Amino acid sequence: MEPQLDFRNTNALWGSVLVETLVRCGLRHVVISPGSRSTPLTTAFARHSAVESIPVLDERSAAFLALGLAKQTRLPVALVCTSGTAGANYFPAVIEAFESGVPLLLFTADRPPETRDCASGQTIDQHRLYGNFPVWQHEFAVPEASVAMLRYLRQTMRHAWDQASAGGPVHLNCPFRDPLPPLPDGTATGLAAANIEPDFFDSPEPGATRPAAWEVPQAWLDEPKGIIVAGPSVPREAAVFAQKVAELSKALGWPLLADALSPVRHHECGASPVCGFEAIVRSKELAQTLAPRGVVSIGGWPVSKNLREWIGELDAHVWIVSPSARNLDAMHTRATHIAASIEDVMMPDRVGGIEWPARWHAAEAVVQRHFDAAFSAVHDLFEPKISREMPSMLAPGTPVFVASSMPVRDVEYFWPARDKRHRMFFNRGANGIDGTLSTALGIAHGGEPTVLLTGDLALLHDSNGLLHAPHFRGSLTVVLINNRGGGIFEHLPIAQFEPPFEKFWATPQAVDFALLAEAHGAAHVYVKDWNHLRELVGSPVPGIRILEIATDRKRDAAFRRQLLHSAAGQAERASVG
């Protein structure tokens, strides 16, 4: 492949070498926000035929769009912004990328050293702008047109790519002197005449790597009463991941508790996952009767606070299976970290007992029957039933982005196990609502028709994501649960105190989402009933479409509490009987 280099001036050459190196590494997408100081980078990315350059006005939205693209493609995605406060708007996405292990390359343009700390316009201290959240960070030298410095640039970019690919954000601060546009000035023509060596961009072939196979610990084989908790995870091969977890469950004779954000709940893998654990552990009787002596955590910890608190109170040995080197023991248990992937485990040739998991499955069956009966008796549009019905509405394999706060909890509580191979995406690194719409757009951009399940406040918090509509390639259906406020706060103890609850926690809003969508060129539909929702969700259309479901925040919060309480009671009575 002939390199696409620009010799019009030093900055142009520097930018083109930087981009060419990234293209050889595998870069395919860059999200660019407008600005002056970033001109050499923007020009270089925009002119390269192998990179899709996506313009986004708002840097915070841009960063989350890149985050979604990286989640979809599993490759680093680049971001480019100008100097000053522009880069500060990347910070929420940088935090999420670090906590979630998502690969991002952040290029913040900067003034050269001589213009810093002297009241020069649009200049702030950008050194270590994101603190300790980048997995690697570097400030480039001011560009020079010499082979030695271009080799430095090439090597630094390869290292940055490798660091990001391992999982996380990389920050590269890029000072530029004038001229910023590619005005010919003769400073790089000497290199053009001498020709950069033909193999300048050739990379050494990566060494062959083999997965580090590991054996099931003997302590697991010796313990008849354990549980496996499959938490939020987005593995490369979801079906393989689910199959491995299911095989481990059968080999040990341990019940498999599957979070709705784990592939285990969405793939037929030969195991019957326990999905109603939120209701089960709400029963003090069941929580004591079904208490395990060993817990294996695979993926992140589930959303359920009750489950996490229950595990934290157990005097059980916890094994955390994750290739990450980070401390993942949120409950401060007697935990052992197995730094490996579950796909690489060597499965023991055995089948565990059936009595212990049967007790869990009996409770699970009662909870699910209770949910089915309760949902079938209610015909109004209300929040928990949306998550219950959604799997049957979606085509197999549909990517689904679930917003934080109440939607992700309803999905965990009520989304049933189905062999629909739905691909669940989420921002559960920092668990915030930042960038909800933009992340979903990144997941959908250039990919399969995608669904975003979100509340009204999460959508409004990132409404600037709608500015991406003219450049969006794909289909995103936004299932908007509009309860005119923060529904999750209805479940906090502070909800009993009015005032000040409604004004400062629920934060009610009265936005006309139809007008908001129209202003940005997005489609909008008011959902009339369940059949209408089913028809709309099952028929994706190009572009962004908002399906607004009006719900009653206080009514639905009361129903949710009562439903989980009654399901726990039903399961408890069945176990005693």
Coordinates of C-alpha atoms in Angstrom, one line a residue:
M1 CA 0.0 0.0 0.0
E2 CA 1.4 3.3 -1.1
P3 CA 1.6 5.7 1.9
Q4 CA -0.5 8.9 1.7
L5 CA 2.0 11.5 2.9
D6 CA 1.7 15.3 2.7
F7 CA 4.9 17.3 2.2
R8 CA 3.4 20.8 1.9
N9 CA 4.9 21.8 5.2
T10 CA 6.2 20.3 8.5
N11 CA 2.9 20.1 10.3
A12 CA 1.2 18.5 7.2
L13 CA 4.0 15.9 7.0
W14 CA 3.8 15.2 10.7
G15 CA 0.1 14.8 10.7
S16 CA 0.2 12.5 7.6
V17 CA 2.9 10.3 9.1
L18 CA 0.9 10.0 12.3
V19 CA -2.3 9.0 10.5
E20 CA -0.5 6.6 8.1
T21 CA 1.0 4.8 11.0
L22 CA -2.4 4.4 12.7
V23 CA -3.9 3.1 9.4
R24 CA -1.2 0.5 9.2
C25 CA -2.0 -0.5 12.8
G26 CA -5.7 -0.9 11.9
L27 CA -7.4 2.4 12.6
R28 CA -10.7 2.8 10.7
H29 CA -12.6 5.6 12.5
V30 CA -11.8 9.0 13.9
V31 CA -14.3 11.5 15.5
I32 CA -13.3 15.1 15.0
S33 CA -14.6 18.3 16.7
P34 CA -13.9 21.6 15.0
G35 CA -11.1 23.9 16.0
S36 CA -8.1 25.8 14.8
R37 CA -5.1 24.4 16.7
S38 CA -6.1 20.8 15.6
T39 CA -6.0 21.8 11.9
P40 CA -2.9 19.6 11.0
L41 CA -4.5 16.5 12.6
T42 CA -8.0 17.2 11.1
T43 CA -6.6 17.7 7.6
A44 CA -4.4 14.6 7.8
F45 CA -7.3 12.4 9.0
A46 CA -9.8 13.9 6.6
R47 CA -7.6 13.3 3.5
H48 CA -6.8 9.7 4.2
S49 CA -9.0 7.3 2.2
A50 CA -8.8 4.4 4.7
V51 CA -10.2 6.3 7.6
E52 CA -13.9 7.4 8.1
S53 CA -13.7 10.9 9.6
I54 CA -16.9 11.8 11.5
P55 CA -17.5 15.5 12.5
V56 CA -19.2 16.1 15.8
L57 CA -19.6 19.6 17.2
D58 CA -19.9 18.8 21.0
E59 CA -16.7 17.2 22.3
R60 CA -18.5 15.3 25.1
S61 CA -20.9 13.8 22.6
A62 CA -18.0 13.1 20.3
A63 CA -16.1 11.1 22.9
F64 CA -19.1 8.9 23.7
L65 CA -19.8 8.4 20.0
A66 CA -16.2 7.1 19.7
L67 CA -16.7 5.0 22.8
G68 CA -19.7 3.3 21.2
L69 CA -17.8 2.8 17.9
A70 CA -15.0 1.2 19.8
K71 CA -17.5 -1.1 21.6
Q72 CA -19.0 -2.1 18.3
T73 CA -15.7 -2.7 16.4
R74 CA -13.4 -3.7 19.3
L75 CA -10.7 -1.5 17.8
P76 CA -9.3 1.8 19.0
V77 CA -11.2 4.8 17.7
A78 CA -9.4 8.2 17.5
L79 CA -10.7 11.5 18.8
V80 CA -9.4 14.9 17.7
C81 CA -10.1 18.3 19.3
T82 CA -8.5 21.7 19.6
S83 CA -6.7 23.3 22.5
G84 CA -8.3 24.8 25.7
T85 CA -11.4 23.5 27.4
A86 CA -12.3 21.3 24.3
G87 CA -10.4 18.4 25.6
A88 CA -11.9 18.7 29.1
N89 CA -15.2 17.7 27.6
Y90 CA -13.8 14.3 26.8
F91 CA -13.3 13.6 30.5
P92 CA -16.5 11.7 31.3
A93 CA -15.9 9.3 28.4
V94 CA -12.3 8.9 29.4
I95 CA -13.4 7.7 32.8
E96 CA -15.9 5.3 31.3
A97 CA -13.4 4.0 28.8
F98 CA -10.9 3.3 31.6
E99 CA -13.4 1.7 33.9
S100 CA -14.8 -0.5 31.0
G101 CA -11.5 -1.2 29.3
V102 CA -12.6 0.4 26.0
P103 CA -9.8 1.4 23.5
L104 CA -9.7 5.1 22.7
L105 CA -6.9 7.4 21.3
L106 CA -7.4 11.0 22.4
F107 CA -5.5 13.6 20.4
T108 CA -5.8 17.0 22.1
A109 CA -4.1 19.8 20.1
D110 CA -2.1 22.3 22.1
R111 CA -0.2 25.5 21.8
P112 CA 3.6 25.2 21.6
P113 CA 5.5 25.5 24.9
E114 CA 6.5 29.2 24.4
T115 CA 2.9 30.3 24.4
R116 CA 1.9 28.6 27.7
D117 CA 1.6 30.3 31.0
C118 CA 1.5 33.8 29.5
A119 CA -2.2 34.5 29.0
S120 CA -2.2 33.3 25.4
G121 CA -5.7 32.7 24.2
Q122 CA -7.4 29.2 24.3
T123 CA -4.4 27.8 26.2
I124 CA -4.6 25.8 29.4
D125 CA -2.4 23.2 31.1
Q126 CA -3.2 20.1 29.2
H127 CA -0.4 18.0 30.7
R128 CA -2.0 14.9 32.4
L129 CA -5.4 16.5 31.7
Y130 CA -7.2 13.3 32.6
G131 CA -5.2 12.4 35.7
N132 CA -4.6 8.7 36.1
F133 CA -7.4 7.5 33.9
P134 CA -5.5 7.1 30.7
V135 CA -3.7 3.7 30.5
W136 CA -0.9 5.6 28.9
Q137 CA -0.3 9.3 28.1
H138 CA 2.4 11.3 26.2
E139 CA 3.0 14.8 25.1
F140 CA 4.6 14.9 21.6
A141 CA 7.5 17.0 20.7
V142 CA 6.8 20.0 18.5
P143 CA 6.8 18.7 14.9
E144 CA 10.1 18.6 13.0
A145 CA 10.8 17.6 9.4
S146 CA 13.6 15.1 10.0
V147 CA 13.7 11.4 9.6
A148 CA 14.9 10.9 13.2
M149 CA 11.8 12.8 14.6
L150 CA 9.4 11.0 12.2
R151 CA 10.8 7.7 13.4
Y152 CA 10.1 8.9 17.0
L153 CA 6.5 9.7 15.9
R154 CA 6.0 6.4 14.2
Q155 CA 7.3 4.4 17.2
T156 CA 5.2 6.4 19.6
M157 CA 2.0 5.9 17.6
R158 CA 2.6 2.2 17.4
H159 CA 3.1 2.0 21.2
A160 CA 0.0 4.2 21.7
W161 CA -2.1 1.8 19.5
D162 CA -0.8 -1.2 21.5
Q163 CA -1.6 0.4 24.8
A164 CA -5.1 1.3 23.8
S165 CA -5.7 -2.1 22.2
A166 CA -5.0 -3.8 25.5
G167 CA -8.1 -2.0 26.8
G168 CA -8.5 1.7 27.8
P169 CA -8.0 5.3 26.8
V170 CA -4.6 6.8 25.6
H171 CA -4.1 10.5 25.8
L172 CA -1.7 12.2 23.3
N173 CA -1.2 15.9 23.7
C174 CA -0.1 17.5 20.4
P175 CA 1.6 20.9 20.3
F176 CA 1.7 22.7 16.9
R177 CA 3.4 25.9 15.8
D178 CA 2.0 28.0 12.9
P179 CA 1.3 27.5 10.0
L180 CA -1.6 25.2 10.9
P181 CA -3.2 24.8 7.5
P182 CA -1.2 22.8 4.8
L183 CA 0.3 26.0 3.2
P184 CA 3.4 25.1 1.1
D185 CA 6.5 26.6 2.8
G186 CA 9.3 24.4 1.7
T187 CA 10.2 23.0 5.1
A188 CA 9.4 19.4 4.2
T189 CA 10.4 19.4 0.5
G190 CA 13.9 18.1 1.3
L191 CA 12.4 14.9 2.8
A192 CA 10.1 14.6 -0.2
A193 CA 13.0 14.7 -2.6
A194 CA 15.1 12.3 -0.5
N195 CA 12.1 10.0 -0.2
I196 CA 11.2 8.3 3.1
E197 CA 12.4 4.7 2.8
P198 CA 9.8 2.4 1.2
D199 CA 9.7 0.2 4.3
F200 CA 9.3 3.1 6.7
F201 CA 5.8 2.0 7.7
D202 CA 6.3 -1.7 7.6
S203 CA 5.6 -3.3 11.0
P204 CA 7.2 -6.5 12.3
E205 CA 4.8 -9.5 12.2
P206 CA 3.2 -10.0 15.6
G207 CA 4.4 -13.0 17.4
A208 CA 2.0 -15.9 17.7
T209 CA 0.3 -16.0 21.1
R210 CA -1.5 -18.9 22.7
P211 CA -4.2 -18.6 25.3
A212 CA -3.0 -19.3 28.9
A213 CA -5.0 -22.5 29.7
W214 CA -5.8 -22.9 33.4
E215 CA -7.3 -25.6 35.5
V216 CA -10.4 -25.5 37.7
P217 CA -9.2 -25.1 41.3
Q218 CA -9.5 -28.2 43.4
A219 CA -11.5 -26.1 46.0
W220 CA -14.3 -25.7 43.4
L221 CA -14.4 -29.5 42.8
D222 CA -14.5 -30.2 46.6
E223 CA -17.4 -27.7 47.3
P224 CA -20.9 -29.0 46.6
K225 CA -22.7 -25.7 47.5
G226 CA -21.4 -22.9 45.3
I227 CA -22.9 -20.5 42.8
I228 CA -21.6 -18.9 39.6
V229 CA -22.5 -15.3 39.0
A230 CA -22.2 -14.2 35.4
G231 CA -22.2 -10.4 35.4
P232 CA -22.1 -7.7 32.7
S233 CA -19.6 -8.6 30.0
V234 CA -19.2 -8.2 26.2
P235 CA -16.8 -11.0 25.1
R236 CA -15.6 -11.4 21.6
E237 CA -17.4 -14.7 21.1
A238 CA -20.6 -14.4 23.1
A239 CA -21.8 -17.9 22.3
V240 CA -18.5 -19.5 23.2
F241 CA -18.4 -17.5 26.4
A242 CA -22.0 -18.6 27.4
Q243 CA -21.2 -22.2 26.5
K244 CA -18.1 -22.3 28.7
V245 CA -19.9 -20.8 31.7
A246 CA -22.7 -23.2 31.3
E247 CA -20.3 -26.2 31.1
L248 CA -18.6 -25.0 34.3
S249 CA -22.0 -24.8 36.0
K250 CA -22.9 -28.4 35.0
A251 CA -19.4 -29.8 35.9
L252 CA -19.5 -28.3 39.4
G253 CA -23.2 -28.7 40.0
W254 CA -23.4 -25.0 40.9
P255 CA -26.4 -22.9 39.9
L256 CA -25.7 -20.2 37.4
L257 CA -27.0 -16.7 38.2
A258 CA -27.0 -14.7 35.0
D259 CA -27.2 -10.9 34.8
A260 CA -29.2 -9.5 31.9
L261 CA -26.0 -7.9 30.6
S262 CA -24.3 -11.2 30.3
P263 CA -24.5 -13.3 27.1
V264 CA -25.5 -16.3 29.3
R265 CA -29.1 -14.9 29.5
H266 CA -29.4 -14.6 25.7
H267 CA -27.9 -17.8 24.3
E268 CA -29.0 -21.4 24.5
C269 CA -26.0 -23.0 26.2
G270 CA -27.4 -26.1 27.8
A271 CA -27.9 -24.5 31.2
S272 CA -31.0 -23.0 32.8
P273 CA -29.8 -19.7 34.2
V274 CA -31.3 -18.2 37.4
C275 CA -32.6 -14.7 36.4
G276 CA -34.9 -13.8 39.2
F277 CA -32.1 -13.6 41.9
E278 CA -33.1 -10.1 42.8
A279 CA -36.5 -11.3 44.1
I280 CA -35.0 -14.5 45.6
V281 CA -32.4 -12.9 47.8
R282 CA -35.1 -10.4 49.0
S283 CA -36.5 -13.3 51.0
K284 CA -34.6 -13.6 54.2
E285 CA -35.6 -17.3 54.4
L286 CA -34.4 -18.1 50.9
A287 CA -31.3 -15.9 51.3
Q288 CA -30.3 -18.1 54.3
T289 CA -31.4 -21.5 52.9
L290 CA -29.7 -20.9 49.5
A291 CA -26.5 -19.4 50.9
P292 CA -23.5 -20.8 49.1
R293 CA -20.1 -21.6 50.6
G294 CA -18.3 -20.6 47.4
V295 CA -18.9 -17.9 44.7
V296 CA -17.3 -17.7 41.3
S297 CA -17.7 -14.2 39.7
I298 CA -17.3 -14.1 35.9
G299 CA -17.5 -10.6 34.3
G300 CA -18.5 -7.6 36.3
W301 CA -20.7 -7.8 39.4
P302 CA -24.4 -7.6 38.6
V303 CA -26.5 -4.5 38.9
S304 CA -28.5 -5.9 41.8
K305 CA -27.5 -4.1 45.0
N306 CA -29.3 -6.8 47.1
L307 CA -27.3 -9.6 45.5
R308 CA -24.0 -7.8 46.0
E309 CA -24.8 -7.0 49.6
W310 CA -25.9 -10.6 50.2
I311 CA -22.7 -12.0 48.8
G312 CA -20.7 -9.5 50.8
E313 CA -22.4 -10.7 54.0
L314 CA -21.7 -14.4 53.3
D315 CA -18.8 -16.1 54.9
A316 CA -18.0 -17.6 51.5
H317 CA -14.8 -17.8 49.5
V318 CA -15.1 -15.7 46.4
W319 CA -13.2 -16.3 43.2
I320 CA -13.1 -13.5 40.6
V321 CA -12.3 -14.7 37.1
S322 CA -11.1 -11.8 35.0
P323 CA -8.0 -11.1 32.8
S324 CA -7.9 -7.6 34.3
A325 CA -5.2 -6.9 36.9
R326 CA -7.5 -4.4 38.7
N327 CA -9.0 -5.0 42.2
L328 CA -12.5 -6.2 41.4
D329 CA -13.6 -7.2 44.9
A330 CA -16.1 -4.5 45.5
M331 CA -17.5 -6.2 48.6
H332 CA -14.2 -6.8 50.3
T333 CA -14.8 -10.6 50.6
R334 CA -12.4 -13.4 51.1
A335 CA -11.6 -13.2 47.4
T336 CA -9.1 -14.9 45.1
H337 CA -8.4 -13.3 41.8
I338 CA -7.9 -15.7 38.9
A339 CA -6.3 -13.5 36.2
A340 CA -7.5 -15.4 33.2
S341 CA -10.4 -15.7 30.7
I342 CA -13.2 -18.2 31.3
E343 CA -12.9 -19.3 27.7
D344 CA -9.4 -20.7 28.4
V345 CA -10.4 -22.9 31.4
M346 CA -9.8 -26.7 31.0
M347 CA -13.1 -28.2 31.9
P348 CA -13.1 -31.2 34.4
D349 CA -14.5 -34.4 33.1
R350 CA -17.4 -34.7 35.5
V351 CA -21.0 -33.8 36.2
G352 CA -21.8 -32.2 39.5
G353 CA -24.8 -32.9 41.8
I354 CA -28.3 -31.9 40.9
E355 CA -30.0 -31.5 44.3
W356 CA -28.3 -28.1 45.2
P357 CA -29.0 -26.4 41.8
A358 CA -32.5 -27.9 41.8
R359 CA -33.4 -25.8 44.9
W360 CA -32.3 -22.7 43.1
H361 CA -34.2 -23.6 40.0
A362 CA -37.4 -24.3 42.0
A363 CA -37.3 -20.8 43.4
E364 CA -36.5 -19.4 39.9
A365 CA -39.5 -21.1 38.4
V366 CA -41.9 -19.7 41.1
V367 CA -40.5 -16.2 40.6
Q368 CA -40.8 -16.3 36.8
R369 CA -44.4 -17.7 36.9
H370 CA -45.3 -14.9 39.3
F371 CA -43.9 -12.3 37.0
D372 CA -45.7 -13.8 34.0
A373 CA -49.0 -13.8 35.8
A374 CA -48.6 -10.2 37.1
F375 CA -47.5 -8.8 33.7
S376 CA -50.3 -10.6 31.8
A377 CA -52.9 -9.0 34.1
V378 CA -51.8 -5.5 33.4
H379 CA -52.5 -4.0 30.0
D380 CA -51.4 -0.4 30.5
L381 CA -48.0 0.8 29.3
F382 CA -45.8 0.7 32.3
E383 CA -42.1 0.5 32.9
P384 CA -41.2 -3.0 34.1
K385 CA -43.3 -4.7 31.4
I386 CA -41.3 -3.0 28.7
S387 CA -38.2 -5.0 29.7
R388 CA -40.3 -8.1 30.0
E389 CA -41.8 -7.8 26.5
M390 CA -38.8 -6.5 24.7
P391 CA -37.0 -9.8 23.9
S392 CA -40.0 -11.1 22.0
M393 CA -40.2 -7.9 20.0
L394 CA -36.6 -7.8 18.8
A395 CA -35.1 -9.7 15.9
P396 CA -32.5 -12.3 16.9
G397 CA -29.0 -10.8 17.3
T398 CA -30.2 -7.2 17.7
P399 CA -27.7 -4.9 19.5
V400 CA -29.4 -3.3 22.5
F401 CA -27.9 -0.5 24.5
V402 CA -29.3 -0.2 27.9
A403 CA -29.1 3.1 29.7
S404 CA -28.1 3.4 33.4
S405 CA -30.5 4.2 36.2
M406 CA -33.9 2.5 36.1
P407 CA -33.8 0.9 32.6
V408 CA -30.8 -1.3 33.4
R409 CA -32.4 -2.4 36.7
D410 CA -35.7 -3.3 35.0
V411 CA -33.7 -5.2 32.4
E412 CA -31.9 -7.2 35.1
Y413 CA -35.1 -7.8 37.2
F414 CA -37.5 -8.8 34.4
W415 CA -35.8 -9.5 31.1
P416 CA -36.3 -13.3 30.6
A417 CA -33.8 -15.8 29.4
R418 CA -34.2 -16.3 25.7
D419 CA -32.1 -17.9 22.9
K420 CA -32.3 -14.7 20.8
R421 CA -28.6 -13.9 20.8
H422 CA -29.3 -10.3 21.6
R423 CA -26.1 -8.3 22.0
M424 CA -26.3 -6.2 25.2
F425 CA -24.2 -3.0 25.4
F426 CA -23.9 -0.7 28.4
N427 CA -21.8 2.0 30.1
R428 CA -21.5 0.2 33.5
G429 CA -17.8 1.2 34.1
A430 CA -18.8 4.3 36.1
N431 CA -22.5 3.6 35.9
G432 CA -23.4 7.2 34.8
I433 CA -26.0 8.4 32.4
D434 CA -23.4 10.5 30.6
G435 CA -23.3 10.1 26.8
T436 CA -26.2 7.6 26.6
L437 CA -27.5 8.6 23.2
S438 CA -24.0 9.2 21.7
T439 CA -22.7 5.8 22.8
A440 CA -25.7 4.1 21.3
L441 CA -25.2 6.0 18.0
G442 CA -21.6 4.8 18.0
I443 CA -22.7 1.2 18.4
A444 CA -25.2 1.6 15.6
H445 CA -23.1 3.7 13.2
G446 CA -22.3 1.6 10.1
G447 CA -23.5 -1.5 11.9
E448 CA -26.7 -3.4 12.5
P449 CA -30.1 -1.8 13.4
T450 CA -29.8 -1.0 17.1
V451 CA -32.2 -0.3 19.9
L452 CA -31.6 2.1 22.8
L453 CA -33.6 1.6 25.9
T454 CA -33.5 4.8 28.0
G455 CA -35.3 7.1 30.4
D456 CA -36.1 10.7 29.7
L457 CA -33.4 12.3 31.9
A458 CA -30.6 10.1 30.4
L459 CA -31.7 11.1 26.9
L460 CA -31.9 14.8 27.8
H461 CA -28.5 14.7 29.5
D462 CA -27.0 13.8 26.1
S463 CA -29.5 15.4 23.7
N464 CA -26.7 17.0 21.8
G465 CA -26.1 13.5 20.4
L466 CA -29.0 14.3 18.0
L467 CA -26.7 16.8 16.3
H468 CA -25.0 13.7 14.8
A469 CA -28.2 12.9 12.8
P470 CA -26.9 14.3 9.4
H471 CA -23.8 12.1 9.6
F472 CA -25.3 9.0 11.0
R473 CA -25.1 5.8 8.9
G474 CA -27.4 3.2 10.3
S475 CA -30.6 2.6 12.2
L476 CA -31.1 3.5 15.9
T477 CA -34.5 3.0 17.5
V478 CA -34.7 4.9 20.8
V479 CA -37.3 3.3 23.2
L480 CA -37.9 6.4 25.4
I481 CA -39.5 5.7 28.8
N482 CA -40.8 9.2 29.6
N483 CA -41.9 9.3 33.2
R484 CA -41.0 13.0 33.4
G485 CA -38.3 12.7 36.0
G486 CA -35.8 10.4 37.7
G487 CA -37.7 7.2 38.4
I488 CA -34.8 5.5 40.1
F489 CA -34.8 8.0 42.9
E490 CA -38.4 6.9 43.8
H491 CA -36.7 3.8 45.3
L492 CA -34.4 5.8 47.6
P493 CA -35.3 6.5 51.3
I494 CA -35.2 10.3 50.5
A495 CA -38.3 9.8 48.4
Q496 CA -40.3 9.8 51.7
F497 CA -39.3 13.4 52.3
E498 CA -41.3 16.0 50.3
P499 CA -40.1 18.6 50.1
P500 CA -37.3 18.6 48.9
F501 CA -37.5 15.2 47.0
E502 CA -39.4 16.2 43.9
K503 CA -37.5 19.3 43.1
F504 CA -33.9 18.1 43.8
W505 CA -34.0 14.4 43.1
A506 CA -36.9 13.6 40.8
T507 CA -36.1 16.8 38.8
P508 CA -39.3 16.7 36.8
Q509 CA -39.1 17.9 33.2
A510 CA -41.7 18.9 30.6
V511 CA -39.8 18.7 27.3
D512 CA -41.7 18.1 24.1
F513 CA -39.7 15.3 22.6
A514 CA -41.5 15.4 19.3
L515 CA -40.3 19.0 18.8
L516 CA -36.8 18.1 20.0
A517 CA -36.7 15.3 17.5
E518 CA -38.1 17.5 14.7
A519 CA -35.5 20.3 15.4
H520 CA -32.7 17.7 14.7
G521 CA -34.3 15.9 11.8
A522 CA -35.0 12.8 13.8
A523 CA -38.3 10.8 13.6
H524 CA -40.6 10.6 16.6
V525 CA -43.7 8.4 17.3
Y526 CA -46.0 8.4 20.4
V527 CA -46.5 4.7 21.3
K528 CA -50.2 3.9 21.8
D529 CA -50.2 0.4 23.2
W530 CA -48.2 -2.8 23.4
N531 CA -49.2 -3.9 19.9
H532 CA -48.1 -0.5 18.5
L533 CA -44.8 -0.8 20.3
R534 CA -44.3 -4.4 19.0
E535 CA -44.9 -3.2 15.4
L536 CA -42.6 -0.3 15.7
V537 CA -39.7 -2.1 17.4
G538 CA -39.9 -5.0 15.0
S539 CA -39.6 -2.7 11.9
P540 CA -36.4 -0.7 12.1
V541 CA -36.0 2.3 9.8
P542 CA -32.8 4.2 8.6
G543 CA -31.8 7.1 10.8
I544 CA -32.7 8.0 14.4
R545 CA -36.3 7.3 15.5
I546 CA -37.6 8.0 19.0
L547 CA -40.5 5.9 20.3
E548 CA -41.9 7.7 23.2
I549 CA -43.8 5.7 25.9
A550 CA -45.5 7.9 28.5
T551 CA -45.5 6.2 32.0
D552 CA -46.5 7.2 35.5
R553 CA -43.3 7.4 37.6
K554 CA -44.8 7.0 41.1
R555 CA -47.4 4.3 40.1
D556 CA -44.7 2.2 38.3
A557 CA -42.3 2.5 41.2
A558 CA -44.9 1.3 43.6
F559 CA -45.8 -1.6 41.3
R560 CA -42.2 -2.6 40.9
R561 CA -41.6 -2.7 44.7
Q562 CA -44.8 -4.7 45.2
L563 CA -44.0 -7.1 42.4
L564 CA -40.5 -8.0 43.7
H565 CA -41.8 -8.3 47.2
S566 CA -44.7 -10.6 46.3
A567 CA -42.4 -12.7 44.1
A568 CA -40.0 -13.2 47.0
G569 CA -42.9 -14.2 49.2
Q570 CA -44.3 -16.7 46.7
A571 CA -40.8 -18.3 46.3
E572 CA -40.4 -18.5 50.1
R573 CA -43.8 -20.1 50.7
A574 CA -43.2 -22.6 47.9
S575 CA -39.8 -23.6 49.4
V576 CA -41.3 -24.1 52.9
G577 CA -44.2 -26.0 51.5

